[in-house]
Coordinates of C-alpha atoms and ligand atoms in Angstrom, one line a residue:
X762 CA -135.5 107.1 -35.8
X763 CA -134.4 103.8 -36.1
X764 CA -131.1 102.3 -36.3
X765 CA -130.0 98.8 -36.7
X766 CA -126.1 98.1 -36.2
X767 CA -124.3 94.7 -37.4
X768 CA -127.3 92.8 -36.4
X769 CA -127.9 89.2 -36.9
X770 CA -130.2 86.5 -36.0
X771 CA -129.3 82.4 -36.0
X772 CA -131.8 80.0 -35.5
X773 CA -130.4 76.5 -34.5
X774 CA -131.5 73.5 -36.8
X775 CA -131.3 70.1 -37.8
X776 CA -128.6 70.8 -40.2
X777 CA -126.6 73.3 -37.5
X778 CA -127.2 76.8 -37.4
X779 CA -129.7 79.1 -39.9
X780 CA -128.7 82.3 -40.4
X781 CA -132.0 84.1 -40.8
X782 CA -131.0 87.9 -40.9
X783 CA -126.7 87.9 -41.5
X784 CA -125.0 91.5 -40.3
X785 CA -127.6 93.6 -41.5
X786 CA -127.4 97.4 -41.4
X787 CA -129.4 100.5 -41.7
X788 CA -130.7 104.3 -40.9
X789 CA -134.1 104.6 -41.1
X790 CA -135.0 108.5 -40.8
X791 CA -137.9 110.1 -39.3
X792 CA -140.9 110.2 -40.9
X793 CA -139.5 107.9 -43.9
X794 CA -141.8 105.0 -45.9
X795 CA -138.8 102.8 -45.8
X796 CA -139.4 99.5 -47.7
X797 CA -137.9 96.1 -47.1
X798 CA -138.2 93.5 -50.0
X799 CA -136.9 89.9 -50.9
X800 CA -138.3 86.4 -51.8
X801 CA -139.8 84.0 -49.3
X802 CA -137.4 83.0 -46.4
X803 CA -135.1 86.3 -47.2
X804 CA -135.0 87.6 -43.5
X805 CA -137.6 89.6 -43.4
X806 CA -140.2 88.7 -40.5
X807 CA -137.3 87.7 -38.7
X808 CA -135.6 91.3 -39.4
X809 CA -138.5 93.4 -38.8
X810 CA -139.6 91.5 -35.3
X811 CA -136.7 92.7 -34.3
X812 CA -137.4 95.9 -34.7
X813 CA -140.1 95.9 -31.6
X814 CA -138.5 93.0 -29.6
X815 CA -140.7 90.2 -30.9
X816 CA -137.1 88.8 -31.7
X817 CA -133.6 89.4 -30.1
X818 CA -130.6 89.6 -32.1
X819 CA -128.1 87.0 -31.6
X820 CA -125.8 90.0 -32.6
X821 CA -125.9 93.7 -33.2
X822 CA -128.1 96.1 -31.9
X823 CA -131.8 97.8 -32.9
X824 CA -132.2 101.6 -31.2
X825 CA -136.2 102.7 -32.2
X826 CA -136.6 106.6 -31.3
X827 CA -133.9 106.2 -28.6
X828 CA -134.8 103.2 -27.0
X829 CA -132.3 100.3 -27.5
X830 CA -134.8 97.7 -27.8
X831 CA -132.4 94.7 -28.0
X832 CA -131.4 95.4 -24.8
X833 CA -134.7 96.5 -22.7
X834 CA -137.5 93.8 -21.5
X835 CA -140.5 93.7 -19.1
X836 CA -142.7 96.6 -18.3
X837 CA -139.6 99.3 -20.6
X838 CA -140.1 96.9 -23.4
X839 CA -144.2 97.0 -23.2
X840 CA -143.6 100.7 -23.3
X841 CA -141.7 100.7 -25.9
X842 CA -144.0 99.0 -27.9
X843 CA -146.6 101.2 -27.5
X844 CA -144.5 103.3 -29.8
X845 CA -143.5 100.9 -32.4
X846 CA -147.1 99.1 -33.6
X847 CA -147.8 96.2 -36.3
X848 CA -149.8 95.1 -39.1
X849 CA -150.0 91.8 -39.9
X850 CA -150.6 89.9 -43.5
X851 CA -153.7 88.0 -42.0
X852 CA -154.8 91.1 -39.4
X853 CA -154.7 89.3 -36.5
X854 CA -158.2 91.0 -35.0
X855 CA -160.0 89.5 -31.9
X856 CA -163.0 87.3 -33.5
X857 CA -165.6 87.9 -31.2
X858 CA -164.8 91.7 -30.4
X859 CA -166.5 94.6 -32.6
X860 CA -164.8 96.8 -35.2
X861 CA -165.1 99.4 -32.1
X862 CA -164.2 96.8 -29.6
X863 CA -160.9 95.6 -31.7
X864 CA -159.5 99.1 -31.9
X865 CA -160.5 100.0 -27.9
X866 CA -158.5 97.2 -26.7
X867 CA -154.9 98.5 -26.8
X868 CA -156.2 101.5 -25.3
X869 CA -157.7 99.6 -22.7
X870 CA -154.3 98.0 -21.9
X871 CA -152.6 101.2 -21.9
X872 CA -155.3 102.2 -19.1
X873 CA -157.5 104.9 -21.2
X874 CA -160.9 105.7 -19.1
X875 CA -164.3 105.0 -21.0
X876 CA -165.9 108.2 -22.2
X877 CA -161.8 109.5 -23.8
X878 CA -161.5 105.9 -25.2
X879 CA -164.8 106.0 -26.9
X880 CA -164.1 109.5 -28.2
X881 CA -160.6 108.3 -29.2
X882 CA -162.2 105.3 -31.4
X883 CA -164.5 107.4 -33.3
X884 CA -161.2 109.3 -34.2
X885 CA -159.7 106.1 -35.3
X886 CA -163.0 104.8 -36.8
X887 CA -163.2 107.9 -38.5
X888 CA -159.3 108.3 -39.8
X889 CA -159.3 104.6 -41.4
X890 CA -162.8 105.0 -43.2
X891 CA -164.9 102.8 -41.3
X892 CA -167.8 105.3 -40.2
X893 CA -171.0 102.9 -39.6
X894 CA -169.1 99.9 -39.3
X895 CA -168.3 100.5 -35.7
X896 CA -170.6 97.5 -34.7
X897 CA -170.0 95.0 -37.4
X898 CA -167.7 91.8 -36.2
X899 CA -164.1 91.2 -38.5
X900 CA -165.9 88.1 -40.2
X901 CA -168.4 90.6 -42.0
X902 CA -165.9 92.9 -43.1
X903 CA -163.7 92.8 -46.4
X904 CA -160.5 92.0 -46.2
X905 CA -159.7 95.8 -47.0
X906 CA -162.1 96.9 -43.8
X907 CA -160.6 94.2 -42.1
X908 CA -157.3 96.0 -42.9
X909 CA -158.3 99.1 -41.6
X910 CA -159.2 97.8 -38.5
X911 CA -155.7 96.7 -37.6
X912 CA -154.9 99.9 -38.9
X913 CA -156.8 101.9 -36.5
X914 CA -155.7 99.7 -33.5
X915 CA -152.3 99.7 -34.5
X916 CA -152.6 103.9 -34.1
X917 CA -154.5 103.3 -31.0
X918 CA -151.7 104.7 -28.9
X919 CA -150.0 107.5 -31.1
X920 CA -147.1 105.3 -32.1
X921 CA -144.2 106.8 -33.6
X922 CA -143.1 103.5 -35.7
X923 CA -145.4 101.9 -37.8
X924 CA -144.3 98.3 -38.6
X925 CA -146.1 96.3 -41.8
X926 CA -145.3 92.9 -42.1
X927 CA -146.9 91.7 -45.8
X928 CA -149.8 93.7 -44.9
X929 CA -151.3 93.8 -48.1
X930 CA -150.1 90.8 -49.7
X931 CA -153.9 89.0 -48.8
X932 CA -155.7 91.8 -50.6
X933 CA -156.3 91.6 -54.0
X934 CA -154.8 94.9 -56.4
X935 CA -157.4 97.6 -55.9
X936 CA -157.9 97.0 -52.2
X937 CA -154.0 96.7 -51.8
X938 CA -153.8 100.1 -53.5
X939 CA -156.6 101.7 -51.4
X940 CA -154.6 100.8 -48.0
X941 CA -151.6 101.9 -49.3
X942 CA -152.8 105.4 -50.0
X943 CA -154.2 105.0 -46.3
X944 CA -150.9 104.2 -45.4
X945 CA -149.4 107.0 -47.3
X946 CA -152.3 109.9 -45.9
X947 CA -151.3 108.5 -42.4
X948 CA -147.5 109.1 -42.8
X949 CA -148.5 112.4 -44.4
X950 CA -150.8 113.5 -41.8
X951 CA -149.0 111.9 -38.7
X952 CA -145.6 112.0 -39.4
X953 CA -145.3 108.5 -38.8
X954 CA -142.3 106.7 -39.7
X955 CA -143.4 103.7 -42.0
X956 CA -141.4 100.3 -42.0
X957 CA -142.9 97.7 -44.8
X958 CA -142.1 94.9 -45.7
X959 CA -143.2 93.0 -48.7
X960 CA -142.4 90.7 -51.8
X961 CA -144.5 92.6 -54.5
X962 CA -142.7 96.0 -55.7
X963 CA -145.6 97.4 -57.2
X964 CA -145.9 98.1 -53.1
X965 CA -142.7 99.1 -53.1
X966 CA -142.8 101.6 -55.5
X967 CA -146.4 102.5 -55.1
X968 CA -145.6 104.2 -51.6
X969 CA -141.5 104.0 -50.2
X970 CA -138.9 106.9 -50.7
X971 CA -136.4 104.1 -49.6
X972 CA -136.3 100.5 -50.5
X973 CA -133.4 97.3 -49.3
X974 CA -133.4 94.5 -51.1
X975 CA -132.9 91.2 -48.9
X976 CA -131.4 87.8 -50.0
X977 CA -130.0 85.2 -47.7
X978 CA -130.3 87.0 -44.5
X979 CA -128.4 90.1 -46.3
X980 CA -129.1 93.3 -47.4
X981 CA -128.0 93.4 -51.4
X982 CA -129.0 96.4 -52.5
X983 CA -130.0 99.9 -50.7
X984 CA -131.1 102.9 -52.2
X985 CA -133.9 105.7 -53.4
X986 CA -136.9 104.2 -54.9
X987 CA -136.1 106.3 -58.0
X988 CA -132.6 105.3 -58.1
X989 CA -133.1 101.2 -58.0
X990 CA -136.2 101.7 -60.3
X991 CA -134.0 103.4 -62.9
X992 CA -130.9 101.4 -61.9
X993 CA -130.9 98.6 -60.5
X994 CA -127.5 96.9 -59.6
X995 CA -128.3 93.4 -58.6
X996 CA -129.4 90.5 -60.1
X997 CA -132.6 89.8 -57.6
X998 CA -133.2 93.7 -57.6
X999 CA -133.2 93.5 -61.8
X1000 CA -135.8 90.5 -61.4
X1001 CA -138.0 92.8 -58.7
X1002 CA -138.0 95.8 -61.2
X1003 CA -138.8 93.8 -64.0
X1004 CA -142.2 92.6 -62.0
X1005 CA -143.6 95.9 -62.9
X1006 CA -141.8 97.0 -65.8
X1007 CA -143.2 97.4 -69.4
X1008 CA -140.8 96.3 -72.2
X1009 CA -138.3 98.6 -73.6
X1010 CA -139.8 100.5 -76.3
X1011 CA -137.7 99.4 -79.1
X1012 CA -135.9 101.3 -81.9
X1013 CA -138.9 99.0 -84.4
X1014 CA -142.1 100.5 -82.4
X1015 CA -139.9 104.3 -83.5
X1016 CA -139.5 103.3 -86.8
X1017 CA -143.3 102.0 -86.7
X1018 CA -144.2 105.9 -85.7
X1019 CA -141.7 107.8 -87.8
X1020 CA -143.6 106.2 -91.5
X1021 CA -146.9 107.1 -89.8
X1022 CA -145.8 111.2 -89.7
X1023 CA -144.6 113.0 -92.8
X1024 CA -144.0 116.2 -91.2
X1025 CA -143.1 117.4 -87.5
X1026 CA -140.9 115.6 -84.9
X1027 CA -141.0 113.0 -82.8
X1028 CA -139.4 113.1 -79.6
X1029 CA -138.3 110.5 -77.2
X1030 CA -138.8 111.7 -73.1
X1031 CA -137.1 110.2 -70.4
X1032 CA -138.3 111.5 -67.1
X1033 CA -136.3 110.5 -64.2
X1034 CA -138.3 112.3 -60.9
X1035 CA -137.5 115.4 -61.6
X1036 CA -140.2 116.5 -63.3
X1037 CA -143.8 115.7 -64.2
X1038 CA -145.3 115.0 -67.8
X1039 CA -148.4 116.8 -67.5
X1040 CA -146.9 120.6 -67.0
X1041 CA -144.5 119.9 -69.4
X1042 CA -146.7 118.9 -72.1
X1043 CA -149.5 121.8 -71.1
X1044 CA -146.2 124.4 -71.3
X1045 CA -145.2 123.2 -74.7
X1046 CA -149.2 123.8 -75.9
X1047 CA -149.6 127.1 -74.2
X1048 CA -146.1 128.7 -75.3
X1049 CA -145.7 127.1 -78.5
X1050 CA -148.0 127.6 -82.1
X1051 CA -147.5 123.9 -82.3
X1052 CA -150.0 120.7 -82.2
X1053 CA -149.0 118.2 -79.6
X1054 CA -149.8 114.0 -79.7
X1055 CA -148.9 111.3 -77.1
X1056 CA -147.8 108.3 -79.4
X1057 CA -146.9 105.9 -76.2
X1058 CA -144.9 105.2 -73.5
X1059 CA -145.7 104.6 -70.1
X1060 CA -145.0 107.0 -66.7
X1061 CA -145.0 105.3 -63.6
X1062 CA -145.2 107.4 -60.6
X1063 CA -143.1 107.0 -57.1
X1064 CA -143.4 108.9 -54.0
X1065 CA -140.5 111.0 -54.9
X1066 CA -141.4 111.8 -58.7
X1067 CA -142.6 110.0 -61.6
X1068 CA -139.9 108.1 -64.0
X1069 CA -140.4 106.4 -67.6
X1070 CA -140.4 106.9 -71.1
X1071 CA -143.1 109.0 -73.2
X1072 CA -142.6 109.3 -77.2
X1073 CA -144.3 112.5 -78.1
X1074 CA -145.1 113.9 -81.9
X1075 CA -144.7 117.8 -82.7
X1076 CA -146.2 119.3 -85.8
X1077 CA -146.6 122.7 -87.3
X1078 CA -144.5 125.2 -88.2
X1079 CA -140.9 124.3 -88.6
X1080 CA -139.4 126.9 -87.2
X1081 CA -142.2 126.8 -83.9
X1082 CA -141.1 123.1 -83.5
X1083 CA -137.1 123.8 -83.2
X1084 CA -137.9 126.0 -80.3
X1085 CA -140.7 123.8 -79.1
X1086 CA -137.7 121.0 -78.6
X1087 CA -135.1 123.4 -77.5
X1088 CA -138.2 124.5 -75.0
X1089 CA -137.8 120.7 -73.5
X1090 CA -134.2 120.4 -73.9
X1091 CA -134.2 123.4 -71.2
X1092 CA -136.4 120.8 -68.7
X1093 CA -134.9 118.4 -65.8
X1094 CA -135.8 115.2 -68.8
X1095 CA -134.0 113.4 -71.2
X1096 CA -134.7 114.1 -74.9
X1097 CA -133.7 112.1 -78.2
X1098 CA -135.5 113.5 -81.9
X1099 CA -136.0 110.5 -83.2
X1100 CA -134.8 110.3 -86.3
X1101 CA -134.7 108.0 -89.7
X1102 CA -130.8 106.6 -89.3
Ligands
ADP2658 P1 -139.4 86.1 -44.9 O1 -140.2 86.9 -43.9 O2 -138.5 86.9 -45.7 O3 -140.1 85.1 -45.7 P2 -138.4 84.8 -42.4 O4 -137.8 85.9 -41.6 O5 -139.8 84.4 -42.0 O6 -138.3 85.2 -44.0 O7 -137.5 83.5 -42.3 C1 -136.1 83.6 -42.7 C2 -135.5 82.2 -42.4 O8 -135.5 81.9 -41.0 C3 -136.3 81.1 -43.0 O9 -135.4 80.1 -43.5 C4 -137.1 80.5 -41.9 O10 -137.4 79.2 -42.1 C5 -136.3 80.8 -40.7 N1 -137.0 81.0 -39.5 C6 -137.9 82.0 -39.3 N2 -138.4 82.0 -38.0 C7 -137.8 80.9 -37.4 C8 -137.9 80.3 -36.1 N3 -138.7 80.8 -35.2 N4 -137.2 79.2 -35.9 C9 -136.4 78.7 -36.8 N5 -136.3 79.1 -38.1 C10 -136.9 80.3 -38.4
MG2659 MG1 -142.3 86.9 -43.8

C-alpha cells in the first residue's frame, strides 16, 4: 500500500544542511497499523508529511496505493489526498464551524450535494460516537470528542490511508486509550491502512502489528510488535520497551513464593503471542483434579497476541499435578518448575 524507497529529506540551516529523515526505507502493507516511533526531532513529522505530499523528498521516492506522490502535484496531488487523510496532535478543527459543519467540509470540497452530505455526516457522527453533539462548537468538546471529530472528517471521503501524527499525545491515558480502540474498530471495520506516529509506546503497543524505531533521521530498528517487545535490539528501542515494562520478576520474589507453599508446584509462564492465559488456565481447571492460584506476573496484550510472564501455583494430587505441567508443557508457552536450587 505504501512504499517509501531510499528517501530523504535536508533542510538547509545556519550550521549547513539538516538531515531531517536520512535514506529511510519501508513496505507498509494493506490494511496494516504500522507504527513510527522516536524522540523529539527523530524525523518523524517530516517523514510522515511525506507520505501525502505535505513534504517532497530531497531524495527517494513515496508510492501511496499506486500513486507516486513525490512526483504528482496540482489537481492529481489533491486527489491523491483525498485518499491519504490526517490527524493532527492539536486537531486542527475550524473554530467557528459545528461538530457537523467540521466533518461536512471536506465533503464539501470534494463537491458532495446537501441532502447525501448530510446523510453522510450522521454516518460519520454516528461511527466516531458523537450522536447529539452534532451542534456543539470544538471549544465545548473534550479533547477526546474533539479527537473524534478530526476523526470523522479525516474519513469524510473514504480514504484508503490514514495518517496520525501524535494524535493522542494531548489526551490524557484513558481518553488516549478510548481513541485508540476507535482507531483500532476503524481499521477493523474499514480496512484502513493505519500510519502512526508517536513517542509513547504504550501507543505503540496498545494498537500496531508493526513498529520502526527512528533516531537521527534513520530508521534503527524494524520489526513485529511482539518481536521488539520481547527483543529488542537497540539501545533507544531497549529504553522505549522499558517505558512500559514491569521489572523482571526476580529469582528473590520465587524464593519469596516457594517458603509460602509446602506442597504443589509452582510454575513460571512465559507467553510470547501465541497463546492466551485465560484458556490455558480454564483448560488446566477443567481437565485436571487439581487447584489452580495466580501468584503474579503481569500479561500485556498486543494486537497480535499477548506476551509476559505469569508465576502460577498447582496443588493437589501429586500424580494430577505431573500431568497438569506436562498438560502446559504441550502449549505454544514457556514453562520453568520453579524449584529450591
Ligand atoms: P519529530 O516529528 O520526530 O519530532 P521532525 O520531523 O518534526 O521530528 O523534525 C526533524 C528535524 O527536522 C528537527 O531537527 C527539526 O528541527 C527539523 N525540521 C523539521 N521541519 C523543518 C523545517 N520546515 N525547516 C527546517 N527544519 C525543520
Ligand atoms: Mg513531530
Amino acid at each position: 500500500m505504501i512504499s517509501i524507497k531510499n528517501v530523504s529529506k535536508i533542510y538547509p540551516s545556519k550550521q549547513g544542511e539538516l538531515k531531517a529523515v536520512d535514506q529511510v526505507k519501508l513496505e507498509i502493507q494493506e490494511g496494516e497499523i504500522f507504527g513510527v516511533i522516536g524522540y523529539s526531532g527523530a524525523g518523524k513529522s517530516t517523514l510522515i508529511r511525506m507520505l501525502n505530499g505535505l513534504e517532497l523528498p530531497t531524495d527517494g521516492s513515496v508510492t501511496v496505493a499506486g500513486r507516486v506522490i513525490s512526483k504528482i502535484k496540482g489537481a492529481e496531488l489533491r486527489k491523491a489526498r483525498q485518499e491519504i487523510s490526517m490527524i493532527f496532535q492539536h486537531f486542527n478543527l475550524l473554530w467557528s464551524r459545528t461538530v457537523g459543519e467540521n466533518i461536512a467540509f471536506p465533503l464539501e470540497i470534494a463537491g458532495v450535494k446537501g441532502p447525501e452530505r448530510k446523510e453522510r455526516v450522521a454516518e460519520l457522527v454516528k461511527l466516531v460516537g458523537l450522536e447529539g453533539r452534532e451542534n456543539a462548537y470544538p471549544s465545548q468538546l473534550s479533547g477526546g470528542q474533539k479527537q473524534r471529530v478530526g476523526i470523522a472528517r479525516a474519513l469524510a471521503n473514504n480514504p484508503k490511508v490514514l495518517l496520525c501524527d501524535e494524535a493522542t499525545s494531548a489526551l490524557d491515558p484513558q481518553t488516549t486509550d478510548s481513541i485508540l480502540e476507535l482507531l483500532v474498530d476503524i481499521n477493523k471495520r474499514l480496512g484502513l491502512t493505519i500510519v502512526l506516529i508517536t513517542h509513547e509506546m504504550h501507543v505503540i503497543r496498545k494498537i500496531c502489528h508493526r513498529v520502526a524505531v527512528m533516531e537521527s533521521g534513520r530508521v534503527v530498528e524494524l520489526g513485529s510488535v511482539l518481536d521488539v517487545f520481547k527483543n529488542p535490539q537497540q539501545p533507544i528501542t531497549k529504553r522505549f520497551v522499558q517505558q512500559v515494562s514491569e521489572p523482571e520478576e526476580t529469582k528473590e520474589t520465587a524464593d519469596h513464593m516457594l517458603e509460602n507453599y509446602r506442597s504443589g508446584r509452582i510454575v513460571q509462564l512465559t507467553f510470547i503471542g501465541e497463546s492466551a492465559e485465560q484458556p490455558l488456565i480454564t483448560n488446566l481447571i477443567r481437565h485436571y483434579n487439581v487447584i489452580v492460584n495466580i501468584l503474579q506476573g503481569k500479561i500485556s496484550q498486543t494486537q497480535s497476541g499477548s506476551y509476559g510472564t505469569l508465576f502460577i501455583h498447582i496443588d493437589g494430587n501429586e500424580e494430577e499435578v505431573d500431568k497438569a505441567v506436562d498438560f502446559i508443557r504441550s502449549q505454544q508457552v514457556g514453562v520453568e518448575v520453579v524449584t529450591n536450587d
